[in-house]
Amino acid sequence: DVKVTQSSRYLVKRTGEKVFLECVQDMDHENMFWYRQDPGLGLRLIYFSYDVKMKEKGDIPEGYSVSREKKERFSLILESASTNQTSMYLCASSLIRQGGTEAFFGQGTRLTVV
Amino acid sequence: ELKVEQNPLFLSMQEGKNYTIYCNYSTTSDRLYWYRQDPGKSLESLFVLLSNGAVKQEGRLMASLDTKARLSTLHITAAVHDLSATYFCAVTPFQGAGSYQLTFGKGTKLSVIP
């Protein structure tokens, strides 16, 4: 079974802190994604990566950065956390090949910024 | 920008009834995915639709794809309470660097009432 593991289920951080959300997948997938999920807004793509050290902005990258130094690990960084970044964060991974495969999701990290 | 629209966003239906959820998208694509999310949980893949006319069925759920109309449907037959969840469709654009990107609709929250 594909496993996508996010480092924390729940996090509480203070405004202005630098926050790291870690995601690890064990299926050698090329693609990795970070989404945030908010009520009424669905899942919105923050960043994605299709290879090591490669990153592409999604729909809402402002206030976030990412790092992919190893294929299995994709980190989301909040440089200076703000209260409007309180949300559920979901990491996903997928194969990149033609014909498409579904993305597999981690369990989510519920981040509260106070 | 790729847009994915689902309707309805909320659906309350009685057990035993049939209904259809619609997913429209704005760009050329031949890859569409349906996911299910239970409250407090992450997303679980339901269907992967990879060509025009594709139809897949699992239990009381059947998904189809019409790439010319840019429309996918998720049909629920004889609903049961266990189907209560939020259902998301997601689309990958047909080609280019953006073909790695996975964009979601806002989700349809389904409540099946006994």
JSON list of C-alpha atoms in Angstrom, two decimals:
[
{"chain": "A", "resi": 1, "resn": "ASP", "atom": "CA", "xyz": [0.00, 0.00, 0.00]},
{"chain": "A", "resi": 2, "resn": "VAL", "atom": "CA", "xyz": [1.10, 3.51, -0.73]},
{"chain": "A", "resi": 3, "resn": "LYS", "atom": "CA", "xyz": [1.87, 5.41, 2.39]},
{"chain": "A", "resi": 4, "resn": "VAL", "atom": "CA", "xyz": [2.04, 9.17, 2.66]},
{"chain": "A", "resi": 5, "resn": "THR", "atom": "CA", "xyz": [2.97, 10.32, 6.12]},
{"chain": "A", "resi": 6, "resn": "GLN", "atom": "CA", "xyz": [2.71, 13.82, 7.48]},
{"chain": "A", "resi": 7, "resn": "SER", "atom": "CA", "xyz": [4.83, 14.60, 10.47]},
{"chain": "A", "resi": 8, "resn": "SER", "atom": "CA", "xyz": [2.09, 16.03, 12.69]},
{"chain": "A", "resi": 9, "resn": "ARG", "atom": "CA", "xyz": [-1.67, 15.67, 12.98]},
{"chain": "A", "resi": 10, "resn": "TYR", "atom": "CA", "xyz": [-2.10, 18.85, 14.99]},
{"chain": "A", "resi": 11, "resn": "LEU", "atom": "CA", "xyz": [0.10, 21.91, 15.39]},
{"chain": "A", "resi": 12, "resn": "VAL", "atom": "CA", "xyz": [-0.34, 25.16, 17.26]},
{"chain": "A", "resi": 13, "resn": "LYS", "atom": "CA", "xyz": [2.06, 27.95, 16.39]},
{"chain": "A", "resi": 14, "resn": "ARG", "atom": "CA", "xyz": [2.37, 31.61, 17.21]},
{"chain": "A", "resi": 15, "resn": "THR", "atom": "CA", "xyz": [2.09, 34.44, 14.71]},
{"chain": "A", "resi": 16, "resn": "GLY", "atom": "CA", "xyz": [5.46, 35.18, 13.17]},
{"chain": "A", "resi": 17, "resn": "GLU", "atom": "CA", "xyz": [6.96, 31.76, 13.81]},
{"chain": "A", "resi": 18, "resn": "LYS", "atom": "CA", "xyz": [8.62, 29.80, 11.03]},
{"chain": "A", "resi": 19, "resn": "VAL", "atom": "CA", "xyz": [6.70, 26.57, 10.56]},
{"chain": "A", "resi": 20, "resn": "PHE", "atom": "CA", "xyz": [7.80, 23.39, 8.84]},
{"chain": "A", "resi": 21, "resn": "LEU", "atom": "CA", "xyz": [5.33, 20.75, 7.68]},
{"chain": "A", "resi": 22, "resn": "GLU", "atom": "CA", "xyz": [6.96, 17.54, 6.58]},
{"chain": "A", "resi": 23, "resn": "CYS", "atom": "CA", "xyz": [5.64, 14.89, 4.23]},
{"chain": "A", "resi": 24, "resn": "VAL", "atom": "CA", "xyz": [7.22, 11.56, 3.34]},
{"chain": "A", "resi": 25, "resn": "GLN", "atom": "CA", "xyz": [6.02, 8.98, 0.80]},
{"chain": "A", "resi": 26, "resn": "ASP", "atom": "CA", "xyz": [7.31, 5.47, 0.41]},
{"chain": "A", "resi": 27, "resn": "MET", "atom": "CA", "xyz": [6.27, 4.57, -3.14]},
{"chain": "A", "resi": 28, "resn": "ASP", "atom": "CA", "xyz": [8.94, 6.30, -5.20]},
{"chain": "A", "resi": 29, "resn": "HIS", "atom": "CA", "xyz": [6.41, 8.74, -6.66]},
{"chain": "A", "resi": 30, "resn": "GLU", "atom": "CA", "xyz": [7.72, 11.62, -8.72]},
{"chain": "A", "resi": 31, "resn": "ASN", "atom": "CA", "xyz": [4.87, 14.04, -8.03]},
{"chain": "A", "resi": 32, "resn": "MET", "atom": "CA", "xyz": [4.22, 15.53, -4.64]},
{"chain": "A", "resi": 33, "resn": "PHE", "atom": "CA", "xyz": [1.67, 18.17, -3.70]},
{"chain": "A", "resi": 34, "resn": "TRP", "atom": "CA", "xyz": [0.73, 20.44, -0.83]},
{"chain": "A", "resi": 35, "resn": "TYR", "atom": "CA", "xyz": [-2.89, 21.56, -0.50]},
{"chain": "A", "resi": 36, "resn": "ARG", "atom": "CA", "xyz": [-4.78, 23.47, 2.10]},
{"chain": "A", "resi": 37, "resn": "GLN", "atom": "CA", "xyz": [-8.39, 22.69, 2.81]},
{"chain": "A", "resi": 38, "resn": "ASP", "atom": "CA", "xyz": [-10.81, 25.25, 4.18]},
{"chain": "A", "resi": 39, "resn": "PRO", "atom": "CA", "xyz": [-14.59, 24.98, 4.65]},
{"chain": "A", "resi": 40, "resn": "GLY", "atom": "CA", "xyz": [-16.43, 26.09, 1.55]},
{"chain": "A", "resi": 41, "resn": "LEU", "atom": "CA", "xyz": [-13.24, 26.44, -0.49]},
{"chain": "A", "resi": 42, "resn": "GLY", "atom": "CA", "xyz": [-12.34, 22.82, -1.08]},
{"chain": "A", "resi": 43, "resn": "LEU", "atom": "CA", "xyz": [-8.72, 21.88, -1.66]},
{"chain": "A", "resi": 44, "resn": "ARG", "atom": "CA", "xyz": [-6.47, 24.57, -3.01]},
{"chain": "A", "resi": 45, "resn": "LEU", "atom": "CA", "xyz": [-3.05, 23.77, -4.39]},
{"chain": "A", "resi": 46, "resn": "ILE", "atom": "CA", "xyz": [-0.18, 25.62, -2.75]},
{"chain": "A", "resi": 47, "resn": "TYR", "atom": "CA", "xyz": [2.85, 24.06, -4.45]},
{"chain": "A", "resi": 48, "resn": "PHE", "atom": "CA", "xyz": [3.73, 20.91, -6.26]},
{"chain": "A", "resi": 49, "resn": "SER", "atom": "CA", "xyz": [6.92, 19.19, -7.31]},
{"chain": "A", "resi": 50, "resn": "TYR", "atom": "CA", "xyz": [7.48, 16.72, -10.15]},
{"chain": "A", "resi": 51, "resn": "ASP", "atom": "CA", "xyz": [11.12, 15.96, -9.38]},
{"chain": "A", "resi": 52, "resn": "VAL", "atom": "CA", "xyz": [13.81, 16.46, -6.79]},
{"chain": "A", "resi": 53, "resn": "LYS", "atom": "CA", "xyz": [14.66, 20.15, -6.39]},
{"chain": "A", "resi": 54, "resn": "MET", "atom": "CA", "xyz": [11.86, 21.08, -8.81]},
{"chain": "A", "resi": 55, "resn": "LYS", "atom": "CA", "xyz": [8.90, 23.07, -7.62]},
{"chain": "A", "resi": 56, "resn": "GLU", "atom": "CA", "xyz": [5.96, 24.79, -9.23]},
{"chain": "A", "resi": 57, "resn": "LYS", "atom": "CA", "xyz": [3.57, 27.31, -7.74]},
{"chain": "A", "resi": 58, "resn": "GLY", "atom": "CA", "xyz": [0.00, 26.27, -7.38]},
{"chain": "A", "resi": 59, "resn": "ASP", "atom": "CA", "xyz": [-2.98, 28.56, -7.00]},
{"chain": "A", "resi": 60, "resn": "ILE", "atom": "CA", "xyz": [-2.15, 30.08, -3.61]},
{"chain": "A", "resi": 61, "resn": "PRO", "atom": "CA", "xyz": [1.64, 30.09, -3.05]},
{"chain": "A", "resi": 62, "resn": "GLU", "atom": "CA", "xyz": [1.83, 33.44, -1.26]},
{"chain": "A", "resi": 63, "resn": "GLY", "atom": "CA", "xyz": [3.28, 33.13, 2.22]},
{"chain": "A", "resi": 64, "resn": "TYR", "atom": "CA", "xyz": [4.59, 29.61, 1.59]},
{"chain": "A", "resi": 65, "resn": "SER", "atom": "CA", "xyz": [7.72, 27.99, 0.25]},
{"chain": "A", "resi": 66, "resn": "VAL", "atom": "CA", "xyz": [8.67, 24.37, -0.30]},
{"chain": "A", "resi": 67, "resn": "SER", "atom": "CA", "xyz": [11.71, 22.17, -0.34]},
{"chain": "A", "resi": 68, "resn": "ARG", "atom": "CA", "xyz": [12.33, 18.85, -2.06]},
{"chain": "A", "resi": 69, "resn": "GLU", "atom": "CA", "xyz": [15.87, 17.70, -1.47]},
{"chain": "A", "resi": 70, "resn": "LYS", "atom": "CA", "xyz": [15.04, 14.00, -1.65]},
{"chain": "A", "resi": 71, "resn": "LYS", "atom": "CA", "xyz": [12.48, 12.23, -3.79]},
{"chain": "A", "resi": 72, "resn": "GLU", "atom": "CA", "xyz": [10.51, 10.87, -0.88]},
{"chain": "A", "resi": 73, "resn": "ARG", "atom": "CA", "xyz": [10.27, 14.07, 1.14]},
{"chain": "A", "resi": 74, "resn": "PHE", "atom": "CA", "xyz": [8.41, 17.30, 0.43]},
{"chain": "A", "resi": 75, "resn": "SER", "atom": "CA", "xyz": [8.40, 20.07, 3.01]},
{"chain": "A", "resi": 76, "resn": "LEU", "atom": "CA", "xyz": [6.07, 23.04, 3.26]},
{"chain": "A", "resi": 77, "resn": "ILE", "atom": "CA", "xyz": [7.46, 26.12, 4.98]},
{"chain": "A", "resi": 78, "resn": "LEU", "atom": "CA", "xyz": [5.52, 29.02, 6.40]},
{"chain": "A", "resi": 79, "resn": "GLU", "atom": "CA", "xyz": [8.20, 31.69, 6.64]},
{"chain": "A", "resi": 80, "resn": "SER", "atom": "CA", "xyz": [6.25, 33.84, 9.09]},
{"chain": "A", "resi": 81, "resn": "ALA", "atom": "CA", "xyz": [3.01, 32.24, 10.18]},
{"chain": "A", "resi": 82, "resn": "SER", "atom": "CA", "xyz": [-0.11, 34.35, 10.20]},
{"chain": "A", "resi": 83, "resn": "THR", "atom": "CA", "xyz": [-3.58, 33.67, 11.55]},
{"chain": "A", "resi": 84, "resn": "ASN", "atom": "CA", "xyz": [-5.01, 33.40, 8.02]},
{"chain": "A", "resi": 85, "resn": "GLN", "atom": "CA", "xyz": [-2.83, 30.36, 7.51]},
{"chain": "A", "resi": 86, "resn": "THR", "atom": "CA", "xyz": [-4.82, 28.43, 10.09]},
{"chain": "A", "resi": 87, "resn": "SER", "atom": "CA", "xyz": [-6.09, 25.51, 8.06]},
{"chain": "A", "resi": 88, "resn": "MET", "atom": "CA", "xyz": [-5.93, 21.81, 7.31]},
{"chain": "A", "resi": 89, "resn": "TYR", "atom": "CA", "xyz": [-2.87, 20.99, 5.21]},
{"chain": "A", "resi": 90, "resn": "LEU", "atom": "CA", "xyz": [-2.84, 17.90, 3.04]},
{"chain": "A", "resi": 91, "resn": "CYS", "atom": "CA", "xyz": [0.14, 16.35, 1.31]},
{"chain": "A", "resi": 92, "resn": "ALA", "atom": "CA", "xyz": [-0.24, 13.99, -1.63]},
{"chain": "A", "resi": 93, "resn": "SER", "atom": "CA", "xyz": [1.94, 12.04, -4.03]},
{"chain": "A", "resi": 94, "resn": "SER", "atom": "CA", "xyz": [1.40, 10.40, -7.40]},
{"chain": "A", "resi": 95, "resn": "LEU", "atom": "CA", "xyz": [3.18, 8.82, -10.32]},
{"chain": "A", "resi": 96, "resn": "ILE", "atom": "CA", "xyz": [3.92, 11.15, -13.19]},
{"chain": "A", "resi": 97, "resn": "ARG", "atom": "CA", "xyz": [3.41, 8.82, -16.09]},
{"chain": "A", "resi": 98, "resn": "GLN", "atom": "CA", "xyz": [1.23, 9.20, -19.15]},
{"chain": "A", "resi": 99, "resn": "GLY", "atom": "CA", "xyz": [-2.12, 7.67, -18.49]},
{"chain": "A", "resi": 100, "resn": "GLY", "atom": "CA", "xyz": [-2.27, 9.26, -15.11]},
{"chain": "A", "resi": 101, "resn": "THR", "atom": "CA", "xyz": [-2.59, 7.70, -11.73]},
{"chain": "A", "resi": 102, "resn": "GLU", "atom": "CA", "xyz": [-4.48, 8.94, -8.75]},
{"chain": "A", "resi": 103, "resn": "ALA", "atom": "CA", "xyz": [-2.84, 10.90, -5.98]},
{"chain": "A", "resi": 104, "resn": "PHE", "atom": "CA", "xyz": [-2.54, 9.37, -2.52]},
{"chain": "A", "resi": 105, "resn": "PHE", "atom": "CA", "xyz": [-3.03, 11.59, 0.46]},
{"chain": "A", "resi": 106, "resn": "GLY", "atom": "CA", "xyz": [-1.53, 11.85, 3.90]},
{"chain": "A", "resi": 107, "resn": "GLN", "atom": "CA", "xyz": [-3.68, 12.08, 6.99]},
{"chain": "A", "resi": 108, "resn": "GLY", "atom": "CA", "xyz": [-3.50, 15.86, 7.12]},
{"chain": "A", "resi": 109, "resn": "THR", "atom": "CA", "xyz": [-2.04, 18.41, 9.53]},
{"chain": "A", "resi": 110, "resn": "ARG", "atom": "CA", "xyz": [-4.43, 20.75, 11.27]},
{"chain": "A", "resi": 111, "resn": "LEU", "atom": "CA", "xyz": [-2.46, 23.93, 11.88]},
{"chain": "A", "resi": 112, "resn": "THR", "atom": "CA", "xyz": [-3.68, 26.65, 14.21]},
{"chain": "A", "resi": 113, "resn": "VAL", "atom": "CA", "xyz": [-1.83, 29.96, 14.26]},
{"chain": "A", "resi": 114, "resn": "VAL", "atom": "CA", "xyz": [-2.54, 32.06, 17.33]},
{"chain": "B", "resi": 1, "resn": "GLU", "atom": "CA", "xyz": [-6.30, 28.92, -14.89]},
{"chain": "B", "resi": 2, "resn": "LEU", "atom": "CA", "xyz": [-7.99, 25.56, -14.67]},
{"chain": "B", "resi": 3, "resn": "LYS", "atom": "CA", "xyz": [-11.40, 25.74, -12.98]},
{"chain": "B", "resi": 4, "resn": "VAL", "atom": "CA", "xyz": [-13.27, 22.74, -11.66]},
{"chain": "B", "resi": 5, "resn": "GLU", "atom": "CA", "xyz": [-16.89, 23.20, -10.64]},
{"chain": "B", "resi": 6, "resn": "GLN", "atom": "CA", "xyz": [-19.02, 20.69, -8.82]},
{"chain": "B", "resi": 7, "resn": "ASN", "atom": "CA", "xyz": [-22.71, 20.80, -8.23]},
{"chain": "B", "resi": 8, "resn": "PRO", "atom": "CA", "xyz": [-24.50, 20.55, -6.06]},
{"chain": "B", "resi": 9, "resn": "LEU", "atom": "CA", "xyz": [-22.24, 21.52, -3.18]},
{"chain": "B", "resi": 10, "resn": "PHE", "atom": "CA", "xyz": [-24.67, 20.08, -0.65]},
{"chain": "B", "resi": 11, "resn": "LEU", "atom": "CA", "xyz": [-26.95, 17.14, -1.18]},
{"chain": "B", "resi": 12, "resn": "SER", "atom": "CA", "xyz": [-29.37, 15.63, 1.26]},
{"chain": "B", "resi": 13, "resn": "MET", "atom": "CA", "xyz": [-31.11, 12.52, 0.03]},
{"chain": "B", "resi": 14, "resn": "GLN", "atom": "CA", "xyz": [-33.17, 9.70, 1.42]},
{"chain": "B", "resi": 15, "resn": "GLU", "atom": "CA", "xyz": [-31.98, 6.17, 1.54]},
{"chain": "B", "resi": 16, "resn": "GLY", "atom": "CA", "xyz": [-32.95, 4.20, -1.53]},
{"chain": "B", "resi": 17, "resn": "LYS", "atom": "CA", "xyz": [-33.01, 7.20, -3.87]},
{"chain": "B", "resi": 18, "resn": "ASN", "atom": "CA", "xyz": [-30.82, 7.90, -6.88]},
{"chain": "B", "resi": 19, "resn": "TYR", "atom": "CA", "xyz": [-28.91, 11.06, -7.62]},
{"chain": "B", "resi": 20, "resn": "THR", "atom": "CA", "xyz": [-26.09, 12.47, -9.73]},
{"chain": "B", "resi": 21, "resn": "ILE", "atom": "CA", "xyz": [-23.23, 14.79, -8.84]},
{"chain": "B", "resi": 22, "resn": "TYR", "atom": "CA", "xyz": [-21.77, 16.84, -11.69]},
{"chain": "B", "resi": 23, "resn": "CYS", "atom": "CA", "xyz": [-18.21, 17.97, -12.27]},
{"chain": "B", "resi": 24, "resn": "ASN", "atom": "CA", "xyz": [-17.42, 20.51, -14.99]},
{"chain": "B", "resi": 25, "resn": "TYR", "atom": "CA", "xyz": [-13.91, 21.65, -15.84]},
{"chain": "B", "resi": 26, "resn": "SER", "atom": "CA", "xyz": [-12.55, 24.43, -17.98]},
{"chain": "B", "resi": 27, "resn": "THR", "atom": "CA", "xyz": [-9.59, 23.02, -19.89]},
{"chain": "B", "resi": 28, "resn": "THR", "atom": "CA", "xyz": [-8.74, 20.11, -22.12]},
{"chain": "B", "resi": 29, "resn": "SER", "atom": "CA", "xyz": [-8.18, 17.02, -20.06]},
{"chain": "B", "resi": 30, "resn": "ASP", "atom": "CA", "xyz": [-8.55, 13.30, -20.37]},
{"chain": "B", "resi": 31, "resn": "ARG", "atom": "CA", "xyz": [-7.76, 12.50, -16.78]},
{"chain": "B", "resi": 32, "resn": "LEU", "atom": "CA", "xyz": [-10.32, 12.92, -14.08]},
{"chain": "B", "resi": 33, "resn": "TYR", "atom": "CA", "xyz": [-10.40, 11.57, -10.55]},
{"chain": "B", "resi": 34, "resn": "TRP", "atom": "CA", "xyz": [-13.07, 11.14, -7.90]},
{"chain": "B", "resi": 35, "resn": "TYR", "atom": "CA", "xyz": [-12.27, 11.10, -4.20]},
{"chain": "B", "resi": 36, "resn": "ARG", "atom": "CA", "xyz": [-14.21, 10.55, -1.03]},
{"chain": "B", "resi": 37, "resn": "GLN", "atom": "CA", "xyz": [-13.55, 12.25, 2.30]},
{"chain": "B", "resi": 38, "resn": "ASP", "atom": "CA", "xyz": [-15.15, 11.22, 5.58]},
{"chain": "B", "resi": 39, "resn": "PRO", "atom": "CA", "xyz": [-15.35, 13.81, 8.38]},
{"chain": "B", "resi": 40, "resn": "GLY", "atom": "CA", "xyz": [-11.99, 14.33, 10.03]},
{"chain": "B", "resi": 41, "resn": "LYS", "atom": "CA", "xyz": [-10.28, 12.00, 7.60]},
{"chain": "B", "resi": 42, "resn": "SER", "atom": "CA", "xyz": [-8.09, 12.39, 4.56]},
{"chain": "B", "resi": 43, "resn": "LEU", "atom": "CA", "xyz": [-9.05, 11.75, 0.94]},
{"chain": "B", "resi": 44, "resn": "GLU", "atom": "CA", "xyz": [-9.55, 8.30, -0.47]},
{"chain": "B", "resi": 45, "resn": "SER", "atom": "CA", "xyz": [-9.37, 7.59, -4.19]},
{"chain": "B", "resi": 46, "resn": "LEU", "atom": "CA", "xyz": [-12.59, 6.24, -5.71]},
{"chain": "B", "resi": 47, "resn": "PHE", "atom": "CA", "xyz": [-12.22, 6.35, -9.48]},
{"chain": "B", "resi": 48, "resn": "VAL", "atom": "CA", "xyz": [-9.68, 7.21, -12.14]},
{"chain": "B", "resi": 49, "resn": "LEU", "atom": "CA", "xyz": [-11.17, 8.08, -15.53]},
{"chain": "B", "resi": 50, "resn": "LEU", "atom": "CA", "xyz": [-8.62, 8.25, -18.32]},
{"chain": "B", "resi": 51, "resn": "SER", "atom": "CA", "xyz": [-10.46, 8.58, -21.62]},
{"chain": "B", "resi": 52, "resn": "ASN", "atom": "CA", "xyz": [-13.55, 9.95, -23.25]},
{"chain": "B", "resi": 53, "resn": "GLY", "atom": "CA", "xyz": [-16.50, 7.72, -22.55]},
{"chain": "B", "resi": 54, "resn": "ALA", "atom": "CA", "xyz": [-14.83, 5.99, -19.60]},
{"chain": "B", "resi": 55, "resn": "VAL", "atom": "CA", "xyz": [-17.25, 4.51, -17.12]},
{"chain": "B", "resi": 56, "resn": "LYS", "atom": "CA", "xyz": [-16.34, 2.89, -13.83]},
{"chain": "B", "resi": 57, "resn": "GLN", "atom": "CA", "xyz": [-18.54, 1.35, -11.16]},
{"chain": "B", "resi": 58, "resn": "GLU", "atom": "CA", "xyz": [-17.97, 0.36, -7.58]},
{"chain": "B", "resi": 59, "resn": "GLY", "atom": "CA", "xyz": [-20.95, -0.78, -5.58]},
{"chain": "B", "resi": 60, "resn": "ARG", "atom": "CA", "xyz": [-23.62, 1.92, -5.66]},
{"chain": "B", "resi": 61, "resn": "LEU", "atom": "CA", "xyz": [-21.36, 4.50, -7.29]},
{"chain": "B", "resi": 62, "resn": "MET", "atom": "CA", "xyz": [-20.78, 4.91, -11.00]},
{"chain": "B", "resi": 63, "resn": "ALA", "atom": "CA", "xyz": [-18.55, 7.56, -12.57]},
{"chain": "B", "resi": 64, "resn": "SER", "atom": "CA", "xyz": [-18.36, 8.60, -16.21]},
{"chain": "B", "resi": 65, "resn": "LEU", "atom": "CA", "xyz": [-16.33, 11.03, -18.28]},
{"chain": "B", "resi": 66, "resn": "ASP", "atom": "CA", "xyz": [-17.24, 13.07, -21.36]},
{"chain": "B", "resi": 67, "resn": "THR", "atom": "CA", "xyz": [-14.10, 14.93, -22.39]},
{"chain": "B", "resi": 68, "resn": "LYS", "atom": "CA", "xyz": [-15.82, 16.78, -25.22]},
{"chain": "B", "resi": 69, "resn": "ALA", "atom": "CA", "xyz": [-18.34, 18.29, -22.85]},
{"chain": "B", "resi": 70, "resn": "ARG", "atom": "CA", "xyz": [-15.67, 18.58, -20.14]},
{"chain": "B", "resi": 71, "resn": "LEU", "atom": "CA", "xyz": [-18.04, 16.87, -17.78]},
{"chain": "B", "resi": 72, "resn": "SER", "atom": "CA", "xyz": [-17.88, 14.00, -15.36]},
{"chain": "B", "resi": 73, "resn": "THR", "atom": "CA", "xyz": [-20.76, 12.57, -13.38]},
{"chain": "B", "resi": 74, "resn": "LEU", "atom": "CA", "xyz": [-20.89, 10.51, -10.20]},
{"chain": "B", "resi": 75, "resn": "HIS", "atom": "CA", "xyz": [-24.16, 8.62, -10.03]},
{"chain": "B", "resi": 76, "resn": "ILE", "atom": "CA", "xyz": [-25.45, 7.22, -6.79]},
{"chain": "B", "resi": 77, "resn": "THR", "atom": "CA", "xyz": [-27.88, 4.33, -6.96]},
{"chain": "B", "resi": 78, "resn": "ALA", "atom": "CA", "xyz": [-30.17, 3.39, -4.08]},
{"chain": "B", "resi": 79, "resn": "ALA", "atom": "CA", "xyz": [-28.26, 5.47, -1.56]},
{"chain": "B", "resi": 80, "resn": "VAL", "atom": "CA", "xyz": [-27.38, 4.07, 1.86]},
{"chain": "B", "resi": 81, "resn": "HIS", "atom": "CA", "xyz": [-26.25, 5.92, 4.97]},
{"chain": "B", "resi": 82, "resn": "ASP", "atom": "CA", "xyz": [-22.66, 4.67, 4.60]},
{"chain": "B", "resi": 83, "resn": "LEU", "atom": "CA", "xyz": [-22.31, 6.80, 1.48]},
{"chain": "B", "resi": 84, "resn": "SER", "atom": "CA", "xyz": [-22.58, 9.99, 3.54]},
{"chain": "B", "resi": 85, "resn": "ALA", "atom": "CA", "xyz": [-19.31, 11.83, 2.93]},
{"chain": "B", "resi": 86, "resn": "THR", "atom": "CA", "xyz": [-17.85, 14.66, 0.88]},
{"chain": "B", "resi": 87, "resn": "TYR", "atom": "CA", "xyz": [-17.04, 13.79, -2.73]},
{"chain": "B", "resi": 88, "resn": "PHE", "atom": "CA", "xyz": [-14.43, 15.63, -4.73]},
{"chain": "B", "resi": 89, "resn": "CYS", "atom": "CA", "xyz": [-13.57, 15.54, -8.39]},
{"chain": "B", "resi": 90, "resn": "ALA", "atom": "CA", "xyz": [-10.10, 16.54, -9.57]},
{"chain": "B", "resi": 91, "resn": "VAL", "atom": "CA", "xyz": [-8.61, 17.19, -12.99]},
{"chain": "B", "resi": 92, "resn": "THR", "atom": "CA", "xyz": [-5.16, 17.16, -14.53]},
{"chain": "B", "resi": 93, "resn": "PRO", "atom": "CA", "xyz": [-4.67, 19.34, -17.62]},
{"chain": "B", "resi": 94, "resn": "PHE", "atom": "CA", "xyz": [-3.91, 17.54, -20.86]},
{"chain": "B", "resi": 95, "resn": "GLN", "atom": "CA", "xyz": [-0.35, 18.61, -21.55]},
{"chain": "B", "resi": 96, "resn": "GLY", "atom": "CA", "xyz": [2.51, 20.90, -20.71]},
{"chain": "B", "resi": 97, "resn": "ALA", "atom": "CA", "xyz": [4.22, 21.42, -17.38]},
{"chain": "B", "resi": 98, "resn": "GLY", "atom": "CA", "xyz": [0.82, 21.98, -15.85]},
{"chain": "B", "resi": 99, "resn": "SER", "atom": "CA", "xyz": [-0.12, 18.44, -16.72]},
{"chain": "B", "resi": 100, "resn": "TYR", "atom": "CA", "xyz": [1.40, 17.43, -13.42]},
{"chain": "B", "resi": 101, "resn": "GLN", "atom": "CA", "xyz": [-0.97, 19.68, -11.52]},
{"chain": "B", "resi": 102, "resn": "LEU", "atom": "CA", "xyz": [-4.08, 18.28, -9.89]},
{"chain": "B", "resi": 103, "resn": "THR", "atom": "CA", "xyz": [-6.92, 20.76, -9.36]},
{"chain": "B", "resi": 104, "resn": "PHE", "atom": "CA", "xyz": [-9.94, 19.95, -7.21]},
{"chain": "B", "resi": 105, "resn": "GLY", "atom": "CA", "xyz": [-13.53, 21.05, -7.18]},
{"chain": "B", "resi": 106, "resn": "LYS", "atom": "CA", "xyz": [-15.00, 22.39, -3.95]},
{"chain": "B", "resi": 107, "resn": "GLY", "atom": "CA", "xyz": [-16.61, 19.11, -3.07]},
{"chain": "B", "resi": 108, "resn": "THR", "atom": "CA", "xyz": [-20.17, 17.85, -2.68]},
{"chain": "B", "resi": 109, "resn": "LYS", "atom": "CA", "xyz": [-21.24, 17.10, 0.86]},
{"chain": "B", "resi": 110, "resn": "LEU", "atom": "CA", "xyz": [-23.66, 14.19, 0.71]},
{"chain": "B", "resi": 111, "resn": "SER", "atom": "CA", "xyz": [-25.95, 13.32, 3.59]},
{"chain": "B", "resi": 112, "resn": "VAL", "atom": "CA", "xyz": [-28.05, 10.21, 3.26]},
{"chain": "B", "resi": 113, "resn": "ILE", "atom": "CA", "xyz": [-31.02, 10.23, 5.60]},
{"chain": "B", "resi": 114, "resn": "PRO", "atom": "CA", "xyz": [-32.60, 7.00, 6.82]}
]
